[in-house]
Short mmCIF file of C-alpha atoms in Angstrom, two decimals:
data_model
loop_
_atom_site.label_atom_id
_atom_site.label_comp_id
_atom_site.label_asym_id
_atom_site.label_seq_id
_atom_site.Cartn_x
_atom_site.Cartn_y
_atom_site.Cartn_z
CA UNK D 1 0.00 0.00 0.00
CA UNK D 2 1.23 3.46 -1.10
CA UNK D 3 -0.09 6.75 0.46
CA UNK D 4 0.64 10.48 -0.03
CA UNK D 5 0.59 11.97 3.41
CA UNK D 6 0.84 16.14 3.14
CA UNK D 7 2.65 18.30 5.94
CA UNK D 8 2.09 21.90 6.94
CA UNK D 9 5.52 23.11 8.22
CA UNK D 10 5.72 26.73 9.15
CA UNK D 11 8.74 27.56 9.24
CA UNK D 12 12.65 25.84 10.07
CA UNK D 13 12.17 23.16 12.46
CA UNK D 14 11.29 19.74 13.94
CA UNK D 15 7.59 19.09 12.86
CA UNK D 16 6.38 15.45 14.66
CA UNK D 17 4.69 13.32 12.45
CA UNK D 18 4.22 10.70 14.52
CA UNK D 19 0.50 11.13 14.74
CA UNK D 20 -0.17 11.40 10.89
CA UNK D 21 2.32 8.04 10.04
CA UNK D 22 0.79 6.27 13.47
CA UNK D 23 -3.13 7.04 11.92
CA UNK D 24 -1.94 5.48 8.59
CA UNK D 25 -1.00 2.86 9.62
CA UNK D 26 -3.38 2.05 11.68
CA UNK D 27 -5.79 2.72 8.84
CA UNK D 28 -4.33 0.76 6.71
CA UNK D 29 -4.83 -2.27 9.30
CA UNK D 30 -1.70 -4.58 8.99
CA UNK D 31 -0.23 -6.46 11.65
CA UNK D 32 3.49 -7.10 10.75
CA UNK D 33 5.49 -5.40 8.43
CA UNK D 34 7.10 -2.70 7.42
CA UNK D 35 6.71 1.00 7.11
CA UNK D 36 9.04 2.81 4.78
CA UNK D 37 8.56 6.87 4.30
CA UNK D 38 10.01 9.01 1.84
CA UNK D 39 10.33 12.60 1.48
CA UNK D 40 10.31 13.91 -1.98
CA UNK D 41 12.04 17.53 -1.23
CA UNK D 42 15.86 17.89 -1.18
CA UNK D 43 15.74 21.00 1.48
CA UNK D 44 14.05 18.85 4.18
CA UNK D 45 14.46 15.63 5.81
CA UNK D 46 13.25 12.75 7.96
CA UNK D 47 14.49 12.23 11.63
CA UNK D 48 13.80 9.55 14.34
CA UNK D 49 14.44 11.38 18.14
CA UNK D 50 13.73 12.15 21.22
CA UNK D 51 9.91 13.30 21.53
CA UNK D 52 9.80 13.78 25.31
CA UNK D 53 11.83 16.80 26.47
CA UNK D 54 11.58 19.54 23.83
CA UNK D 55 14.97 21.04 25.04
CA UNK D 56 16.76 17.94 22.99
CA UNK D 57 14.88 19.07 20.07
CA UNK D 58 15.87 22.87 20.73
CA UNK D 59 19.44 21.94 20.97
CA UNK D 60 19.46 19.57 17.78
CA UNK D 61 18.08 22.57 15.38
CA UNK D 62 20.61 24.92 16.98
CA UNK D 63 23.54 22.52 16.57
CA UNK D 64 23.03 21.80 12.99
CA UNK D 65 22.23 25.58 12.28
CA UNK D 66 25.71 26.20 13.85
CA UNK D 67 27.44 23.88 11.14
CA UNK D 68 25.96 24.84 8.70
CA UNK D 69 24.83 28.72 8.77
CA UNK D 70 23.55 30.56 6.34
CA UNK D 71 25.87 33.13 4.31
CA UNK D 72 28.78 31.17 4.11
CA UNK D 73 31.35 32.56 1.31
CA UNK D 74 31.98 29.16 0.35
CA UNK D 75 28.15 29.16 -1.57
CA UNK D 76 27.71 29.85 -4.90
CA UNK D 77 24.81 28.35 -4.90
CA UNK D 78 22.36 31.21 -3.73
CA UNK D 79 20.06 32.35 -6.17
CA UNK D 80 17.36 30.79 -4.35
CA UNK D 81 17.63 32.35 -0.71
CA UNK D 82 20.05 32.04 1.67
CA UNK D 83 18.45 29.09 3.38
CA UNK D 84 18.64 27.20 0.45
CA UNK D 85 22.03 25.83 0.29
CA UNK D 86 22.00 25.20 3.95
CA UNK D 87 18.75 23.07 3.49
CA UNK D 88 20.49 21.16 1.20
CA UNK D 89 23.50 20.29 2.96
CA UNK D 90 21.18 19.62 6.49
CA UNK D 91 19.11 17.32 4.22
CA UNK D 92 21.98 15.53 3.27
CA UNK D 93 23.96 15.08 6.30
CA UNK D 94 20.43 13.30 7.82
CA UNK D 95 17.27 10.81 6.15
CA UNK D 96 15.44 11.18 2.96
CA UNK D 97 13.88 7.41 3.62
CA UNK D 98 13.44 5.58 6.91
CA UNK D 99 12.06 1.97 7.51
CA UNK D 100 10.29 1.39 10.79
CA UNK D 101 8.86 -2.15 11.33
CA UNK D 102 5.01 -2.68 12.29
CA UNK D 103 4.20 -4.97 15.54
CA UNK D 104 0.84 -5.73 16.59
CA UNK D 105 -0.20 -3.25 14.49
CA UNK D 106 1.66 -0.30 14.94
CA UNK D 107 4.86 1.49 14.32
CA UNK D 108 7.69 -0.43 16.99
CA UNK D 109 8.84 2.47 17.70
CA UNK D 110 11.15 2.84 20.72
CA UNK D 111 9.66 4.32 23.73
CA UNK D 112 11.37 7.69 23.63
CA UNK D 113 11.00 7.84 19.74
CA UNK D 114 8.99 9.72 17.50
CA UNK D 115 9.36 10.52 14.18
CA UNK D 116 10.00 14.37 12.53
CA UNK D 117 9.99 16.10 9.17
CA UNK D 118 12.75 18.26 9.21
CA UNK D 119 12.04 21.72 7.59
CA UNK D 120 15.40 23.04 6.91
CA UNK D 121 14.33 26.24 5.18
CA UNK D 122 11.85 29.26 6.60
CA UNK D 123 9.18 29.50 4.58
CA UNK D 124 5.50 28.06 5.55
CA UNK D 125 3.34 25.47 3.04
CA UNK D 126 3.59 21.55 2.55
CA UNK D 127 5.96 18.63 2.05
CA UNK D 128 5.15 15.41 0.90
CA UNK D 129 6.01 12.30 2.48
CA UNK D 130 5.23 8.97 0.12
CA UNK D 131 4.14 5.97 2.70
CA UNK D 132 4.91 2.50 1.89
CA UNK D 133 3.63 -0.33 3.47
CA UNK D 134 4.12 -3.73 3.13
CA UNK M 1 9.23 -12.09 9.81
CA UNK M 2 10.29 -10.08 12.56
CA UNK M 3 12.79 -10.40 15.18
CA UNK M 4 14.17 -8.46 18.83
CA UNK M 5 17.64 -8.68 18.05
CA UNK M 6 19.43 -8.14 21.76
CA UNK M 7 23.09 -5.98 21.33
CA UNK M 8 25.02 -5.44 24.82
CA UNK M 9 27.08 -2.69 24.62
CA UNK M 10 29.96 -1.74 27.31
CA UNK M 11 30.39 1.94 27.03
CA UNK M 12 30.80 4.22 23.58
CA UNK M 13 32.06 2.98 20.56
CA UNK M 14 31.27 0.86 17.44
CA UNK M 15 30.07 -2.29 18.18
CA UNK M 16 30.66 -5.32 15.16
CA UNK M 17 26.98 -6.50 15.22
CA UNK M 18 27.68 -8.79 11.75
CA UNK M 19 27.77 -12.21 13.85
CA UNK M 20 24.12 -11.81 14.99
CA UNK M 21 22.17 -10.29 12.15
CA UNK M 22 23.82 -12.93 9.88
CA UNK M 23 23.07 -15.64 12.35
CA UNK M 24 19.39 -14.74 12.19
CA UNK M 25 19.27 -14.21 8.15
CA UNK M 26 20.83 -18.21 8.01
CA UNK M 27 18.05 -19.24 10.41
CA UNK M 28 15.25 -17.65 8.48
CA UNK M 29 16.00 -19.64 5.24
CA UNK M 30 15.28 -16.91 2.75
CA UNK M 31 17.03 -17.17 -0.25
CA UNK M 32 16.60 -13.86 -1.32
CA UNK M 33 14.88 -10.75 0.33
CA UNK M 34 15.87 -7.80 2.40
CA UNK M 35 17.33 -7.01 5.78
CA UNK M 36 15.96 -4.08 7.48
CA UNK M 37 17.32 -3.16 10.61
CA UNK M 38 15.32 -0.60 12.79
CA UNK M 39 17.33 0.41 16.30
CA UNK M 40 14.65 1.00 18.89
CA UNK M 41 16.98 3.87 20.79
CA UNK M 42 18.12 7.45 19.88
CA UNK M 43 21.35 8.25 21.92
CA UNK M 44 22.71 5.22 19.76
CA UNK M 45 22.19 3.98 15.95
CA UNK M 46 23.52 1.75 13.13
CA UNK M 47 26.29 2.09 10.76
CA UNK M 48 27.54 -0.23 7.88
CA UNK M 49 31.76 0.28 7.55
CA UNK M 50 34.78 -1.33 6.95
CA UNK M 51 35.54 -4.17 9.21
CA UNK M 52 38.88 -4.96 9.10
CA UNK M 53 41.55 -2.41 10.09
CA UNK M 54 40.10 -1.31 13.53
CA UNK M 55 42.49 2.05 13.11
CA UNK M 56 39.46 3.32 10.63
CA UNK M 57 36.97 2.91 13.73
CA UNK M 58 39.41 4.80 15.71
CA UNK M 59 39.71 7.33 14.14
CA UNK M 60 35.74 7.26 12.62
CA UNK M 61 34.68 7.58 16.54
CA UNK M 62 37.28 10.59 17.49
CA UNK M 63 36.37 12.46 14.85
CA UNK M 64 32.66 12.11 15.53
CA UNK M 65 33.96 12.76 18.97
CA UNK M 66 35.62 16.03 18.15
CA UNK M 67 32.99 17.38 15.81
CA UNK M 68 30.05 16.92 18.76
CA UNK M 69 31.93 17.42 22.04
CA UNK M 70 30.67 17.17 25.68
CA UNK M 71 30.11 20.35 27.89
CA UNK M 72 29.31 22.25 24.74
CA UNK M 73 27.97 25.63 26.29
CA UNK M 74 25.46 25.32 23.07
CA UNK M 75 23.25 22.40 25.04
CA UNK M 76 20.46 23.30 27.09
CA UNK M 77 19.31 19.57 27.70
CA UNK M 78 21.84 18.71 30.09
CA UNK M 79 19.79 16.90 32.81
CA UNK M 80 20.21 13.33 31.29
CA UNK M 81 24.59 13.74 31.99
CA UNK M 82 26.91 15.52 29.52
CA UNK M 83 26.93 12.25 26.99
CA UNK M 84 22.94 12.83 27.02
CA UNK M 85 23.14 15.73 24.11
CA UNK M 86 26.02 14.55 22.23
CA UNK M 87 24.61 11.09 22.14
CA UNK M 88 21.39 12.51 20.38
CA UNK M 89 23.38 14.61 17.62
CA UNK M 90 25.79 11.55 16.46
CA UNK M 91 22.12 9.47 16.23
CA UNK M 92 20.66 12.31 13.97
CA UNK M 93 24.00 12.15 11.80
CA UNK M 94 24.02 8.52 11.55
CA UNK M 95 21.34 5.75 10.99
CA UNK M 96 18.27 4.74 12.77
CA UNK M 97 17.30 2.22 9.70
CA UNK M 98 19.46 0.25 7.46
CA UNK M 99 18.20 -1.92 4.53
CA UNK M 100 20.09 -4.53 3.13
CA UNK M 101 19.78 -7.00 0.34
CA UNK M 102 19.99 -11.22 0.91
CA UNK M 103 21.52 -12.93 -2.12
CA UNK M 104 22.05 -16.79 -2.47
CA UNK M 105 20.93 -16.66 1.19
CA UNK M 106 23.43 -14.74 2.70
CA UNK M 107 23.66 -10.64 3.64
CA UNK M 108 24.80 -8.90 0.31
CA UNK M 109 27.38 -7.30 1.99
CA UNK M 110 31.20 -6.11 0.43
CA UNK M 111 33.83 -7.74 1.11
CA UNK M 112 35.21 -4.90 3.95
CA UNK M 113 31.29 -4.35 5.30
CA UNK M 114 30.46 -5.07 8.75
CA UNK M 115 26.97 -3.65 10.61
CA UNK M 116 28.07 -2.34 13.19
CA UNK M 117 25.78 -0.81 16.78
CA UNK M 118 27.07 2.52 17.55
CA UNK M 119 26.45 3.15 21.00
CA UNK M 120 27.08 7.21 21.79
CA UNK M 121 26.71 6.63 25.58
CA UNK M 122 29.18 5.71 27.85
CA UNK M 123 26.81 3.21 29.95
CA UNK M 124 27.00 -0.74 30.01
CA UNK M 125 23.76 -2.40 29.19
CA UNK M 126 21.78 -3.53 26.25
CA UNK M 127 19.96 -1.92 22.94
CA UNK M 128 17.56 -3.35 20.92
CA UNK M 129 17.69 -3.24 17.30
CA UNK M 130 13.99 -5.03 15.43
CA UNK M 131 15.17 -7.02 12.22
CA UNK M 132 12.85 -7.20 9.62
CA UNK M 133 13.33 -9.94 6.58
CA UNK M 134 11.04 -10.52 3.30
CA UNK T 1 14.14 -9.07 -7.72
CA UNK T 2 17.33 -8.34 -6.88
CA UNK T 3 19.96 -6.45 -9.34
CA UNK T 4 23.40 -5.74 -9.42
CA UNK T 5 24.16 -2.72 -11.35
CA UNK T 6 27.48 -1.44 -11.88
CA UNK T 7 28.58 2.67 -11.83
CA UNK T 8 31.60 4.10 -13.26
CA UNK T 9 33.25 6.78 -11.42
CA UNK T 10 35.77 9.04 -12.61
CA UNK T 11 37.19 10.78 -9.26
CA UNK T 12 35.41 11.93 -6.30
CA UNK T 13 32.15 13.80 -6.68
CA UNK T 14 28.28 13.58 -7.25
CA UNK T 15 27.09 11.24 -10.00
CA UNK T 16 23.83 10.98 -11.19
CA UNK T 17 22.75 7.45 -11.54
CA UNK T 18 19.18 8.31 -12.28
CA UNK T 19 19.16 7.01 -15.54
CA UNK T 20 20.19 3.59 -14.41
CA UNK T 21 18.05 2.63 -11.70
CA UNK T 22 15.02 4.09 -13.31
CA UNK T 23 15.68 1.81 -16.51
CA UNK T 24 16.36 -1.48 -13.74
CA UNK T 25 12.82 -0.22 -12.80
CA UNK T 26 11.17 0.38 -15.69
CA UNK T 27 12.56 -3.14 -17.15
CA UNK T 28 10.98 -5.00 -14.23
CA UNK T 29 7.61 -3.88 -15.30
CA UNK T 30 6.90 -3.18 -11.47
CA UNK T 31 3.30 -0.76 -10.84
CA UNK T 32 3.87 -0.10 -7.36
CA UNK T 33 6.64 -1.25 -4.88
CA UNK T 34 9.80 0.29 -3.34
CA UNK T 35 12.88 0.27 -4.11
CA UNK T 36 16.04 -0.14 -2.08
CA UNK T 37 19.21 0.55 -3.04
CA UNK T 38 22.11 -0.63 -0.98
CA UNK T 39 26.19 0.70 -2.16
CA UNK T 40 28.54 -2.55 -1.05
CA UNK T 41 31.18 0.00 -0.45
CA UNK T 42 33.04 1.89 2.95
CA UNK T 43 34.41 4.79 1.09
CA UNK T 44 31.33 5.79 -1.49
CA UNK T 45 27.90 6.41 -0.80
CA UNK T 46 24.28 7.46 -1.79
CA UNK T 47 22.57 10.27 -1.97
CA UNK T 48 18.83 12.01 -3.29
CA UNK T 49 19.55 15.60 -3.65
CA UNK T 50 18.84 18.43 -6.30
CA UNK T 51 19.56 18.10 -9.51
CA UNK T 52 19.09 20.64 -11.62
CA UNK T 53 21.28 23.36 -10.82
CA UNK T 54 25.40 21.73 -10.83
CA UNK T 55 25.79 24.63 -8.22
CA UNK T 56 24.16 23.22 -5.49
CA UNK T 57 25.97 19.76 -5.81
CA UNK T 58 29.35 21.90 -6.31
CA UNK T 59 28.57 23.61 -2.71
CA UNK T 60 27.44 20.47 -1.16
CA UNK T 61 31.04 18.72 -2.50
CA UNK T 62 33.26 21.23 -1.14
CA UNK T 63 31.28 21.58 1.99
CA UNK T 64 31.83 18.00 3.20
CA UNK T 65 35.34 18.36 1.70
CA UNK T 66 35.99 21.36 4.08
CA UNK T 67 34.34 19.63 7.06
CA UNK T 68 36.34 16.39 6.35
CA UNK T 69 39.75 17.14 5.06
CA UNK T 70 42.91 15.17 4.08
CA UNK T 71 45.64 14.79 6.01
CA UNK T 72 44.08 15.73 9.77
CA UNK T 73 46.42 14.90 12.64
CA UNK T 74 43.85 13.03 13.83
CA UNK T 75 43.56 10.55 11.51
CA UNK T 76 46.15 7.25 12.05
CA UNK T 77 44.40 5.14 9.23
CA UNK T 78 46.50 6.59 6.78
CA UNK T 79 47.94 3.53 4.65
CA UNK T 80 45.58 3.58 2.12
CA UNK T 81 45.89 7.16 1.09
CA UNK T 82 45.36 10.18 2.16
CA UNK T 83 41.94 10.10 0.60
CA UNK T 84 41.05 7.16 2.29
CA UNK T 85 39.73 7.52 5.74
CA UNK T 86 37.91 10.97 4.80
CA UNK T 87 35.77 9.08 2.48
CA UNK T 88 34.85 6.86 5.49
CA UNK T 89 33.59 9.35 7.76
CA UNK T 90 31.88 10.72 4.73
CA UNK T 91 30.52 7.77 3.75
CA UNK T 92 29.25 7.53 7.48
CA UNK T 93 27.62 10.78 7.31
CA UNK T 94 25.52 10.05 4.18
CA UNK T 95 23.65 6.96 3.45
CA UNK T 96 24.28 3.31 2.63
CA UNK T 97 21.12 2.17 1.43
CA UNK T 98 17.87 3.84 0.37
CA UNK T 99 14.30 3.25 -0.06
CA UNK T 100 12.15 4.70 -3.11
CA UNK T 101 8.52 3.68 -3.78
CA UNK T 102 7.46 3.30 -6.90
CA UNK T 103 4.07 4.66 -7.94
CA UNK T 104 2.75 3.97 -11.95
CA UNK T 105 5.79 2.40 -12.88
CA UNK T 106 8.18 4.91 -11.86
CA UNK T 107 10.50 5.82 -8.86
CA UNK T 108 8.19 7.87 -6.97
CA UNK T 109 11.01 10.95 -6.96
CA UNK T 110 9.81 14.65 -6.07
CA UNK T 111 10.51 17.62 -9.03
CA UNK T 112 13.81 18.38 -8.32
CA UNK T 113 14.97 14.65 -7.05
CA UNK T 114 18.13 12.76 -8.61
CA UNK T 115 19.50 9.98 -6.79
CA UNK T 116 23.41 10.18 -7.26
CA UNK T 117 26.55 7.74 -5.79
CA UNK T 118 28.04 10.15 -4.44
CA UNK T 119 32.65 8.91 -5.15
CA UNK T 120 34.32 9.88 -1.95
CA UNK T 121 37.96 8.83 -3.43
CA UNK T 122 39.67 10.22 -6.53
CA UNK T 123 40.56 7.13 -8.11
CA UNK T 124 38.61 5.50 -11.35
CA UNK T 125 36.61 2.51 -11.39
CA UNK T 126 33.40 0.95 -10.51
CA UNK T 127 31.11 1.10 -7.75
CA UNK T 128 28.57 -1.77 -7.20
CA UNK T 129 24.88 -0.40 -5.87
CA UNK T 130 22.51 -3.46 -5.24
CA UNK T 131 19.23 -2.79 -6.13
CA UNK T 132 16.07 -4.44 -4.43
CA UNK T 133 12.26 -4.47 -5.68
CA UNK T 134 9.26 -5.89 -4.39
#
């Protein structure tokens, strides 16, 4: 089974998707399997973290916007906005597809885990992520 | 079919965990599929790299190390000990899901690949990582 | 099915290997499935990332090439080259396998999409990417 799920990001950040992929799958009504998502944008990414304390999240986005800031001579690439070539290097460096397994019918995920669309850039609208499940 | 694939781990580092994802691809008796590996934690995750000269693991964990310190004055999430934060970052760098092909019934691995457990804690004790095989 | 498809490289950098694992698809006649690609190599690796403007994949080459360079004190893996154990860590920091679904025949990639191998080393030769569909 393949599914289009849409995300509203607003802005750069860690958006948890964990309730739309968790509803899907559910929907969809398998027991054992396998989940696989893909993102079809090169300036944001998938993540699997921490979904308890918010601080971890805080720290994560600040970290990777420390390694890769915006403005950085070495661009050429920057036509686009200068949170475009950024995007693409923070999409890169983390997960454009992720496999979770299904138990019992839902995602085995780990008890602290939850799962994010990374929006590396600052403008608001949608991403797509394509659902596979098997 | 899926597994609970136990790893113990004694402090940080790479961790060879080859032996016992092979182990369970023999007993499965597929001929051909895919491995997909799903680690149930995110303060450690899974990496596929050379095997043989142990200096390249060296130097692949010092690096990591150096490029996500402790004590960074950057973290705010600091209850959890200063290997909490770090711990997190490496996971988002590195992967949470690895899939890999089963030819002739055996992991299609090259000839310097091991799966290896990277633990990015410095405690003793065990992480789970959920094998998945079609 | 399960294919082995071979890649020439020609020195380190981005290639686009689009064209190849969109024929493997089309050729299998698959409607909808994924597709997982796994690289049986420590010093290569694979990446989805723009690929329309050559800027972007010049930026994102000479960013990882700055964060990773030859010849750090660190490293003491050094008897394979001085290329050698930065294409590790950069191997590490991008992806070993990936997962595509396919939708109407077709590797389910967004606009701007290209999947590339992504030739940490500067030698010639061949890379071999083991492709999976179900």
């Amino acid at each position: 089974m393949i599914q289009v799920v849409n995300i509203a990001v607003s802005g750069q950040g860690l958006r948890d998707i964990t309730p739309e992929i968790s509803r899907a799958v559910a929907e969809a009504g398998i027991e054992e399997g396998l989940c696989t998502l893909f993102i079809q944008h090169t300036s944001a990414s998938l993540l699997v973290q921490e979904n308890y304390d918010p601080s971890a999240r805080v720290d994560l986005e600040n970290w990777l916007n420390r390694l890769v800031p915006e403005r950085d001579p070495l661009y050429t690439h920057t036509l686009e906005g200068a949170d475009d070539m950024p995007a693409h290097i923070k999409a890169s460096l983390t997960a454009v597809s992720l496999s979770i397994p299904v138990l019992n019918g839902r995602l085995a995920l780990g008890s602290w885990q939850g799962i994010f669309l990374w929006e590396h850039r600052h403008h608001r609208g949608h991403r797509k992520v394509i659902l596979h499940l098997i």
